[in-house]
Short mmCIF file of C-alpha atoms (C1' of nucleotides) in Angstrom, two decimals:
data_model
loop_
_atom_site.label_atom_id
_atom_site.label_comp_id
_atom_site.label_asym_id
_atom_site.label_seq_id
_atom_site.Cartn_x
_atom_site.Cartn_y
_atom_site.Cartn_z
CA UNK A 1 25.34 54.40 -40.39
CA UNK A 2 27.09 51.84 -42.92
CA UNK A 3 25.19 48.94 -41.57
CA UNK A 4 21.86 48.67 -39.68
CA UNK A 5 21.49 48.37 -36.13
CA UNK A 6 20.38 44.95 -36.17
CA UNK A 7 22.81 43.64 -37.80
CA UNK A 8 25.57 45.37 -35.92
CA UNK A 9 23.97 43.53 -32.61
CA UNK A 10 23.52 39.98 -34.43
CA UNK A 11 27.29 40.12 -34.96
CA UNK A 12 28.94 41.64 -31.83
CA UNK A 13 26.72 39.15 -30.32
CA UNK A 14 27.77 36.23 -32.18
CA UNK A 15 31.93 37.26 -30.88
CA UNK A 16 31.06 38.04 -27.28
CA UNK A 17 28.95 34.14 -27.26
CA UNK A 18 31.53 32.63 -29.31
CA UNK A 19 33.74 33.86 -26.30
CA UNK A 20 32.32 33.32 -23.50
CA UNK A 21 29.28 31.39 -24.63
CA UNK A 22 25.31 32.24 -23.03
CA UNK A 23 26.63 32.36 -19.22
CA UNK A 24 29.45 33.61 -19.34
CA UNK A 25 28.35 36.90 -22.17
CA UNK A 26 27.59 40.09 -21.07
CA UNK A 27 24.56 42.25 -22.13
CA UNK A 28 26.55 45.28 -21.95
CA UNK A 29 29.65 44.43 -23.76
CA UNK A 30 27.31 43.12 -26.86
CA UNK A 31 25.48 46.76 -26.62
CA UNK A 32 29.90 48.12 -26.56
CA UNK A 33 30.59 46.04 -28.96
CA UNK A 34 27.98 46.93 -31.19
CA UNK A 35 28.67 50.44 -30.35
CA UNK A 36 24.96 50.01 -30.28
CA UNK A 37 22.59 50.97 -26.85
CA UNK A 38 21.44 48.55 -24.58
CA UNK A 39 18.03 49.15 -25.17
CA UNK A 40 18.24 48.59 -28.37
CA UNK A 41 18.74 44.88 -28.11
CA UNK A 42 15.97 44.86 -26.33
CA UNK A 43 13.69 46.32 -28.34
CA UNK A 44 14.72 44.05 -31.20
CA UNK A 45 15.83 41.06 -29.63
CA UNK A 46 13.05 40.40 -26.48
CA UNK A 47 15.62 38.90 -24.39
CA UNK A 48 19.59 37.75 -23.66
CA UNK A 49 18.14 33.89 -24.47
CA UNK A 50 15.94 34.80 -27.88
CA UNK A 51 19.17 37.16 -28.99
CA UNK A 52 21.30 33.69 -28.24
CA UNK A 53 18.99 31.77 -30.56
CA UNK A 54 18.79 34.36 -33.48
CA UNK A 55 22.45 34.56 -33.26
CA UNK A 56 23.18 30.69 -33.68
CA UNK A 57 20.08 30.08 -36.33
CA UNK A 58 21.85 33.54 -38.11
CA UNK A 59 25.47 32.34 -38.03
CA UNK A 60 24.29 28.68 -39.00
CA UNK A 61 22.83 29.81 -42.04
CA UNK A 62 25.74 31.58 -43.13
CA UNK A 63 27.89 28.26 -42.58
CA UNK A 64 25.26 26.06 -44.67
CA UNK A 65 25.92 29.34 -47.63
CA UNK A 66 28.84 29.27 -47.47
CA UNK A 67 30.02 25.19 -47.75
CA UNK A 68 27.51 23.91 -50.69
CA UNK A 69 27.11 19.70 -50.14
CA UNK A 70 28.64 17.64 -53.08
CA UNK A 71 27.63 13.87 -52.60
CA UNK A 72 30.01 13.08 -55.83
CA UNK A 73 33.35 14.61 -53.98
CA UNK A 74 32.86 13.91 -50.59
CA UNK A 75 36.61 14.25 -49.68
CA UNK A 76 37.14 17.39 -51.39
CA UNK A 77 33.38 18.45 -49.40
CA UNK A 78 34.91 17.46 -45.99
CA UNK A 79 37.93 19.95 -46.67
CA UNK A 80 36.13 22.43 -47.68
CA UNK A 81 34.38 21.85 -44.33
CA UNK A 82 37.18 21.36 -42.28
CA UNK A 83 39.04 24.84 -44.20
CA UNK A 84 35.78 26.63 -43.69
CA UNK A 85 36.20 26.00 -39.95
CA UNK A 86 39.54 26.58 -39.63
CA UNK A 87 38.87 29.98 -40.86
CA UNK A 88 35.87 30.94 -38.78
CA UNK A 89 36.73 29.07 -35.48
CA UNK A 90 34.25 31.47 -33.81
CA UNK A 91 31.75 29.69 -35.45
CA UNK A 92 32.36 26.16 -34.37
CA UNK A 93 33.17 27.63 -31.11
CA UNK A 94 29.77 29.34 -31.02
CA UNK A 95 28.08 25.33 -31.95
CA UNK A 96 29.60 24.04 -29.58
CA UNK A 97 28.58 26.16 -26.70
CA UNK A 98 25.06 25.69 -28.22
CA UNK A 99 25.14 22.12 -27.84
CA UNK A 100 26.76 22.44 -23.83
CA UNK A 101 23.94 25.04 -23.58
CA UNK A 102 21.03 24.01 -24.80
CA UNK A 103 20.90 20.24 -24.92
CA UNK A 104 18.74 18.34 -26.87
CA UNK A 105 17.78 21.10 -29.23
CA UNK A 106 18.30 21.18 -33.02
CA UNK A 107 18.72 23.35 -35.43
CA UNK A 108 15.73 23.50 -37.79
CA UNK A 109 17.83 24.41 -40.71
CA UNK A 110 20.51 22.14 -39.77
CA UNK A 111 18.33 19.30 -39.94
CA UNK A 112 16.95 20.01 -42.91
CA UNK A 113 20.04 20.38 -44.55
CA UNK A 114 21.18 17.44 -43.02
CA UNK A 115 18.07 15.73 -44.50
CA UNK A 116 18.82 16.84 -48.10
CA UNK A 117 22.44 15.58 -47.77
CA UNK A 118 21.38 12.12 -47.34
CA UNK A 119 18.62 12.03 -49.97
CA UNK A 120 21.67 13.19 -52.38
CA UNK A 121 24.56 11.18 -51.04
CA UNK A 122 21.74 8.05 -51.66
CA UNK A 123 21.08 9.46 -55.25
CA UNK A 124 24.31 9.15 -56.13
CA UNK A 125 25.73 5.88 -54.43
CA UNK A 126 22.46 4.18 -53.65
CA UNK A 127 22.14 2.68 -50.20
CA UNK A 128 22.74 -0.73 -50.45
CA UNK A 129 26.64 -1.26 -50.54
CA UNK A 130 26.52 1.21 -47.53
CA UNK A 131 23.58 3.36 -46.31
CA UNK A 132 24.51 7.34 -46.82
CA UNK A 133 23.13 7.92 -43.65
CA UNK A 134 25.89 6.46 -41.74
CA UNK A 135 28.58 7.10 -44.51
CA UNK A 136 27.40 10.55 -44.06
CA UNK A 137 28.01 10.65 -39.99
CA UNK A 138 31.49 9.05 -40.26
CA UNK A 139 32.56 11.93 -42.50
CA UNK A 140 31.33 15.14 -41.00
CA UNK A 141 32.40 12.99 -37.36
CA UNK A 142 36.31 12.65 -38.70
CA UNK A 143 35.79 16.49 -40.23
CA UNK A 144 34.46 17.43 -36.65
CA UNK A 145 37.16 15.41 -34.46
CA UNK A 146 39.89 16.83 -36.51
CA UNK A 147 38.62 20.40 -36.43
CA UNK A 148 38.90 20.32 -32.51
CA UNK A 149 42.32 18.78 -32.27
CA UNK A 150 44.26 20.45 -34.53
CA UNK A 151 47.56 19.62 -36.26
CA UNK A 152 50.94 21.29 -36.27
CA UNK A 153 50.32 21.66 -39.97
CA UNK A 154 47.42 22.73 -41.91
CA UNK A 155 48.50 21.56 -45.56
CA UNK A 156 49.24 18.31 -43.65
CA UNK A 157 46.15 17.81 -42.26
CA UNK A 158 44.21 19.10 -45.14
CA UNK A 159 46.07 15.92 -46.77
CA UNK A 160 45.42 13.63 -44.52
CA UNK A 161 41.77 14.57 -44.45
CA UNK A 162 41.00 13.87 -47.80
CA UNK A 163 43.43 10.22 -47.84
CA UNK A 164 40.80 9.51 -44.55
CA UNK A 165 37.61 10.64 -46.08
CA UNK A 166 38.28 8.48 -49.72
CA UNK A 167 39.56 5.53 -47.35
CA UNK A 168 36.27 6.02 -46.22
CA UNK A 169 34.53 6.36 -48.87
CA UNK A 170 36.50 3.78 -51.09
CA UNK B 1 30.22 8.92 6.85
CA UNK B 2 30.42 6.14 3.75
CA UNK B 3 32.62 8.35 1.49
CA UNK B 4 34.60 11.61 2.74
CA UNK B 5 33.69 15.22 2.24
CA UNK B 6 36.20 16.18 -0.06
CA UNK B 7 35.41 12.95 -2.53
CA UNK B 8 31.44 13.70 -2.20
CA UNK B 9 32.53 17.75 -3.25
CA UNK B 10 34.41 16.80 -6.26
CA UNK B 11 31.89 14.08 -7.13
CA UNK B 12 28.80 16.61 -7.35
CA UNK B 13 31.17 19.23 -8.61
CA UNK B 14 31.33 17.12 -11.57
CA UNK B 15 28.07 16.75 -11.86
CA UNK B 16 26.84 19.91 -11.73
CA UNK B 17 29.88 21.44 -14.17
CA UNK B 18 29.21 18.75 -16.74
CA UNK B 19 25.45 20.16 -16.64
CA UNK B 20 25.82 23.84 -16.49
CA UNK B 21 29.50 24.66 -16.81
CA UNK B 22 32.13 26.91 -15.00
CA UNK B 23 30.06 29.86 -15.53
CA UNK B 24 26.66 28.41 -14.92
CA UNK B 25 27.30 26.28 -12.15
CA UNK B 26 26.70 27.56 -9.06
CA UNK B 27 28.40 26.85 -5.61
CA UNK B 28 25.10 26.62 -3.56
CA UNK B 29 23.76 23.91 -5.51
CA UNK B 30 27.38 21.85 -5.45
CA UNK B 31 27.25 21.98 -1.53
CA UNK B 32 23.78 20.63 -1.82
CA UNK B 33 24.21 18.17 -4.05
CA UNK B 34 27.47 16.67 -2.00
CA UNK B 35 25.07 17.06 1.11
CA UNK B 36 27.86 19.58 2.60
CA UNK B 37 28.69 22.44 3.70
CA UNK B 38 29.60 25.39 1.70
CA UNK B 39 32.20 26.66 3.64
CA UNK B 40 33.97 23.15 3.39
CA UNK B 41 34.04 23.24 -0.70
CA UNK B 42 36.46 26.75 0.44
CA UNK B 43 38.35 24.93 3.20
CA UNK B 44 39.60 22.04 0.75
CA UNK B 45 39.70 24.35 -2.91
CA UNK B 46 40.32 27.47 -2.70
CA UNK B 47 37.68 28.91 -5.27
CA UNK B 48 35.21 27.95 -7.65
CA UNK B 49 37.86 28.36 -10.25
CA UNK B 50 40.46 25.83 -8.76
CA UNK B 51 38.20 23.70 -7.60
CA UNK B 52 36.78 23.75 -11.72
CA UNK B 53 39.99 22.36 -12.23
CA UNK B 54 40.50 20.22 -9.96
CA UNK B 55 37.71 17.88 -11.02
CA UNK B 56 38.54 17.72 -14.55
CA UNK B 57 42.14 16.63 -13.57
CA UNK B 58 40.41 14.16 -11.44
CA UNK B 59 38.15 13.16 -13.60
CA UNK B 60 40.50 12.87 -16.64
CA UNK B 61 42.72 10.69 -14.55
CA UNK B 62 39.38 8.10 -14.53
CA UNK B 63 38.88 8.37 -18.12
CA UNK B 64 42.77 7.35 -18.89
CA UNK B 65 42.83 4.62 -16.43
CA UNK B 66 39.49 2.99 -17.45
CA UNK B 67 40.75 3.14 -21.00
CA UNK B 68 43.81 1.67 -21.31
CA UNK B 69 45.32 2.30 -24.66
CA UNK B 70 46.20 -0.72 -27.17
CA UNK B 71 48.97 0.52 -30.31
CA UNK B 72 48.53 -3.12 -31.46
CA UNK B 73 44.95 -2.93 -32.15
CA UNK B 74 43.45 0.51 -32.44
CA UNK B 75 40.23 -0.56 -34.09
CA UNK B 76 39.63 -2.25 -30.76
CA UNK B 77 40.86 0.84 -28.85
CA UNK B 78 38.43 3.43 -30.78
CA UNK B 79 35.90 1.23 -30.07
CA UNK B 80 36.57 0.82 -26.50
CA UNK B 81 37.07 4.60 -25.81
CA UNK B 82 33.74 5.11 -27.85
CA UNK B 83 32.37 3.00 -25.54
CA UNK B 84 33.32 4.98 -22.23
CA UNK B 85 32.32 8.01 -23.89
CA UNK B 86 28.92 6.73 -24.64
CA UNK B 87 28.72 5.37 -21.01
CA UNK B 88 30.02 8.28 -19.66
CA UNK B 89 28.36 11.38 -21.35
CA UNK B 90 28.70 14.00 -18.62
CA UNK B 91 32.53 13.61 -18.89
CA UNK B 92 32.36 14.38 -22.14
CA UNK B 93 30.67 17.17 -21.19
CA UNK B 94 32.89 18.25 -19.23
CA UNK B 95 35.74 18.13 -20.82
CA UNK B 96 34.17 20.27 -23.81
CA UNK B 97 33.08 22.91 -20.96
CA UNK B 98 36.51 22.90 -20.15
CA UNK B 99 38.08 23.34 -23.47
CA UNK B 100 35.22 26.35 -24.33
CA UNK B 101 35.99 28.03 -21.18
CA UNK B 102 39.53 27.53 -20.60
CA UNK B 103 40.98 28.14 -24.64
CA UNK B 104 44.60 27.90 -24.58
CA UNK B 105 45.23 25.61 -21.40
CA UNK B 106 46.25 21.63 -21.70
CA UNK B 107 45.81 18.85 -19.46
CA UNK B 108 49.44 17.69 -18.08
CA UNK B 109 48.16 14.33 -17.63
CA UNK B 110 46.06 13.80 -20.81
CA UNK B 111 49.07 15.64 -22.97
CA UNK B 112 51.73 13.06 -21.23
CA UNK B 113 49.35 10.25 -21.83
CA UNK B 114 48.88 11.15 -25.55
CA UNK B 115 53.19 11.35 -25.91
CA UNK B 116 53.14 7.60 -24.50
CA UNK B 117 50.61 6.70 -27.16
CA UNK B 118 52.41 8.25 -30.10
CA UNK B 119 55.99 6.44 -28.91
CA UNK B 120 53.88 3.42 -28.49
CA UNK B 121 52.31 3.41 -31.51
CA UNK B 122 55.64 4.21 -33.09
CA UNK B 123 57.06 1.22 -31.19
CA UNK B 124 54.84 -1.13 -33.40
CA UNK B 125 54.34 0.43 -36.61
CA UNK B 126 57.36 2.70 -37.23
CA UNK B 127 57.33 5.88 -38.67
CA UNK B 128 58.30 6.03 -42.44
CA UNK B 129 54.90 4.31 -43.62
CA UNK B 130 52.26 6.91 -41.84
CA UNK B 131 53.38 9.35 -38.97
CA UNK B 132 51.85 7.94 -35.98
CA UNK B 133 51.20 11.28 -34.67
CA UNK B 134 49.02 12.05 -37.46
CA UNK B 135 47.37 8.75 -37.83
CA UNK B 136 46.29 8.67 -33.65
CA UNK B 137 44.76 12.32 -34.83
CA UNK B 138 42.80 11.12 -37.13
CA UNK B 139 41.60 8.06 -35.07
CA UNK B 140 40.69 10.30 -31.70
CA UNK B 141 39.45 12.81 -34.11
CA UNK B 142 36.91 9.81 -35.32
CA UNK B 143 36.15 8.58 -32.49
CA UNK B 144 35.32 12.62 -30.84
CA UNK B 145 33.39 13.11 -33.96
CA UNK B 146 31.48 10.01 -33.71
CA UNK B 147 30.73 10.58 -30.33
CA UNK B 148 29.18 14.02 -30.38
CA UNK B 149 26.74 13.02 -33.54
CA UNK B 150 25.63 9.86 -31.99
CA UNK B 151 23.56 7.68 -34.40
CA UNK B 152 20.10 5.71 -33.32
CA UNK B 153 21.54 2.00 -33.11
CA UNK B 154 24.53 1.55 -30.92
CA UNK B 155 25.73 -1.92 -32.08
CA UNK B 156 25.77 -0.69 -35.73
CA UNK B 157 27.86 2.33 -34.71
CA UNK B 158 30.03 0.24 -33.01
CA UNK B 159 30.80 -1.93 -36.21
CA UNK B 160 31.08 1.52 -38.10
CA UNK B 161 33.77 3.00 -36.18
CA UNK B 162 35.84 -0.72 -36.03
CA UNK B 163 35.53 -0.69 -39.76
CA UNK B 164 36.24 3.26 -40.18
CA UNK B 165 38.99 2.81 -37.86
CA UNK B 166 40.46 -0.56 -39.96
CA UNK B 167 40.12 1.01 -43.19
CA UNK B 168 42.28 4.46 -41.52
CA UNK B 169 45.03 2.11 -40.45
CA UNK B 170 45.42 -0.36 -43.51
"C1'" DA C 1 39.26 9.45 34.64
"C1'" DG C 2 39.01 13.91 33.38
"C1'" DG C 3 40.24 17.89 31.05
"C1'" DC C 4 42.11 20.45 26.86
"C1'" DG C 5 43.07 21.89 22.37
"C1'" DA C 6 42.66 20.94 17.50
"C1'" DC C 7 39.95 19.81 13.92
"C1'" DA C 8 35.85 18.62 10.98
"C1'" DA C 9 31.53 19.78 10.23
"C1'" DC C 10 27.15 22.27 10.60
"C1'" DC C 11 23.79 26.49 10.25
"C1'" DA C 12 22.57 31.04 9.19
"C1'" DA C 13 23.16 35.38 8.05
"C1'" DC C 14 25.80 38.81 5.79
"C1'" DT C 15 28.78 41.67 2.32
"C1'" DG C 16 29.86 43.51 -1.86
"C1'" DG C 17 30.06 43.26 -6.46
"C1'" DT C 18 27.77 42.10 -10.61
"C1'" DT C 19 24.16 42.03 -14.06
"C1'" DA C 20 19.64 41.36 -16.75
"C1'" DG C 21 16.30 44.23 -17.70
"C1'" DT C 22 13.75 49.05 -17.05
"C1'" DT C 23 12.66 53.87 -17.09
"C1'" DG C 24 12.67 58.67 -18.19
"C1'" DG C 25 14.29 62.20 -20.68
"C1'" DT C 26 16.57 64.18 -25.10
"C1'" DG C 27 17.50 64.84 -29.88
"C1'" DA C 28 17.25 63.91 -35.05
"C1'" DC C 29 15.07 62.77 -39.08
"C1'" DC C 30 11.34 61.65 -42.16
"C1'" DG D 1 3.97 62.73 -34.75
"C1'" DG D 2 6.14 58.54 -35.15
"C1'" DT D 3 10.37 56.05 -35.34
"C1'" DC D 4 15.29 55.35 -34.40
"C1'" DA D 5 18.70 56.31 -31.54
"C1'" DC D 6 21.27 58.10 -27.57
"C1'" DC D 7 22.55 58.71 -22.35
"C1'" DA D 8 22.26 57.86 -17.57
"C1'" DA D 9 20.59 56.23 -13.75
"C1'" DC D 10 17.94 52.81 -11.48
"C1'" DT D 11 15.91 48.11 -9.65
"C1'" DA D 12 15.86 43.83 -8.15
"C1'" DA D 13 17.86 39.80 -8.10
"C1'" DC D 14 21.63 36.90 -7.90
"C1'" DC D 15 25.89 34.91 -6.28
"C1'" DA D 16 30.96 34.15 -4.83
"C1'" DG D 17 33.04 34.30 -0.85
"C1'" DT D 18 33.01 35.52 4.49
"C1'" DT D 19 31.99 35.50 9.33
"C1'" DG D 20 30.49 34.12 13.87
"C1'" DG D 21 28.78 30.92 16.62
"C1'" DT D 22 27.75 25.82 17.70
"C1'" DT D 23 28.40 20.76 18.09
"C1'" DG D 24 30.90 16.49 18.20
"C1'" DT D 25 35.01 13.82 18.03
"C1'" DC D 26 39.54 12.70 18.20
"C1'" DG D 27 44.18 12.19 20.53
"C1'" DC D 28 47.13 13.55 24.29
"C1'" DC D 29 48.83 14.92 28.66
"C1'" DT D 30 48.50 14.84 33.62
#
DNA sequence: AGGCGACAACCAACTGGTTAGTTGGTGACC
DNA sequence: GGTCACCAACTAACCAGTTGGTTGTCGCCT
């Protein structure tokens, strides 16, 4: 076996809910997918709604890895945001359904990372021409709202992300 | 009877699909909720499915008449569309349901609507300074971002999306 | 007036397929 | 002997969609 069992279930489970999201997934097509057994994600994972939250907390990690924060370059930070999910849109697909699904909760590592963004972004610029905190939610909002309507042309839009974000910024 | 059984179906069809979704909403519960019969939601829609569908055309059609669009001053506009999302969370909801669980498939009224915007916007602007496709993108895109990481004080959002939105246009 | 058919609506029970989660039995490997 | 894994069948519940039977209200014709 080239990869634990596991870890074969986390990530057939993260396509099938990135797909069809909690309600919609199927216990059986994870355990396919997996080419895994259905008890098996049982005995690790207690239930279909505990393997739903390992899955997001897992594949949220992996996001936070992968795009390092730079509070000095926030434009080229918000493409590198914006390119990482154009790349894995099974990932933003699988946040979203998270947020439809489970309303009101937050990620614990989200938040914290969130938390550490700000205390750098305010390092750097200070707070008083314009508090990081809200700086902070204008940026990742235009990186969001252009990740779900997406242009004709990527290079384009990668452009226009980073003119928006120093406009922003400026 | 104040308001007719078809109206009081798609009405608590909307509610419960902004909560749970297509595939968590369940067609017991809609009857109840409209204080009708089940058999009526399958007299006047057909299925579950079209009947899904029916309510976000319908309630799509409210959003685009309650929020008229203004090419002259979009500042003004994000902040006014902001607004109705705020007020109106569950059809934000629903609309993201719909866009999770039906990938692939556009809204003929909201795509017509956005064509009128673009020719509008092109109508007072022009085209040679900043493509007014890609500059209503990045506006929407604000505003959708904004709206889905809300911050704690209202009124200062507000004045941060007006001034985001300025400072995209200039 | 009275009678008739068409429709809107209700209630309740049912069907048939689906699906989360379980159980029991088997083998392989350390 | 304990752990990891498989297979297959099972259960108990759930749920979209159906059916049959009932009531009330119209408009219309004679």
């Amino acid at each position: 076996m080239v990869v634990d069992t596991p870890r074969r279930i986390l990530d057939a489970a993260a396509d099938e809910f990135a797909e069809r999201g909690l309600a919609g997934a199927r216990v059986d097509r994870i355990a396919e997918r997996a080419g895994a057994n259905k008890q098996r994600i049982y005995a690790y994972f207690d239930s279909k709604d505990r393997l739903f939250d390992r899955v997001v907390e897992d594949q949220i990690e992996q996001l936070l890895d992968a795009v390092p924060f730079d509070a000095v370059d926030l434009p080229g930070y918000a493409v590198r945001l914006w390119q990482f999910n154009l790349a894995h849109p099974s990932l933003v697909r699988l946040l979203l359904w998270h947020a439809l699904e489970r309303p009101g909760e937050q990620l614990t590592h989200a938040a914290s990372s969130h938390a550490r963004k700000v205390a750098a972004l305010r390092a750097v610029r200070g707070d008083d021409d314009w508090p990081a905190e809200r700086l902070l939610g204008q940026v990742l909002g235009l990186v969001h709202g252009i990740t779900l309507a997406p242009g004709p042309d990527p290079e384009q839009t990668r452009a226009d992300l980073h003119r928006a974000v120093s406009r922003l910024v400026g």
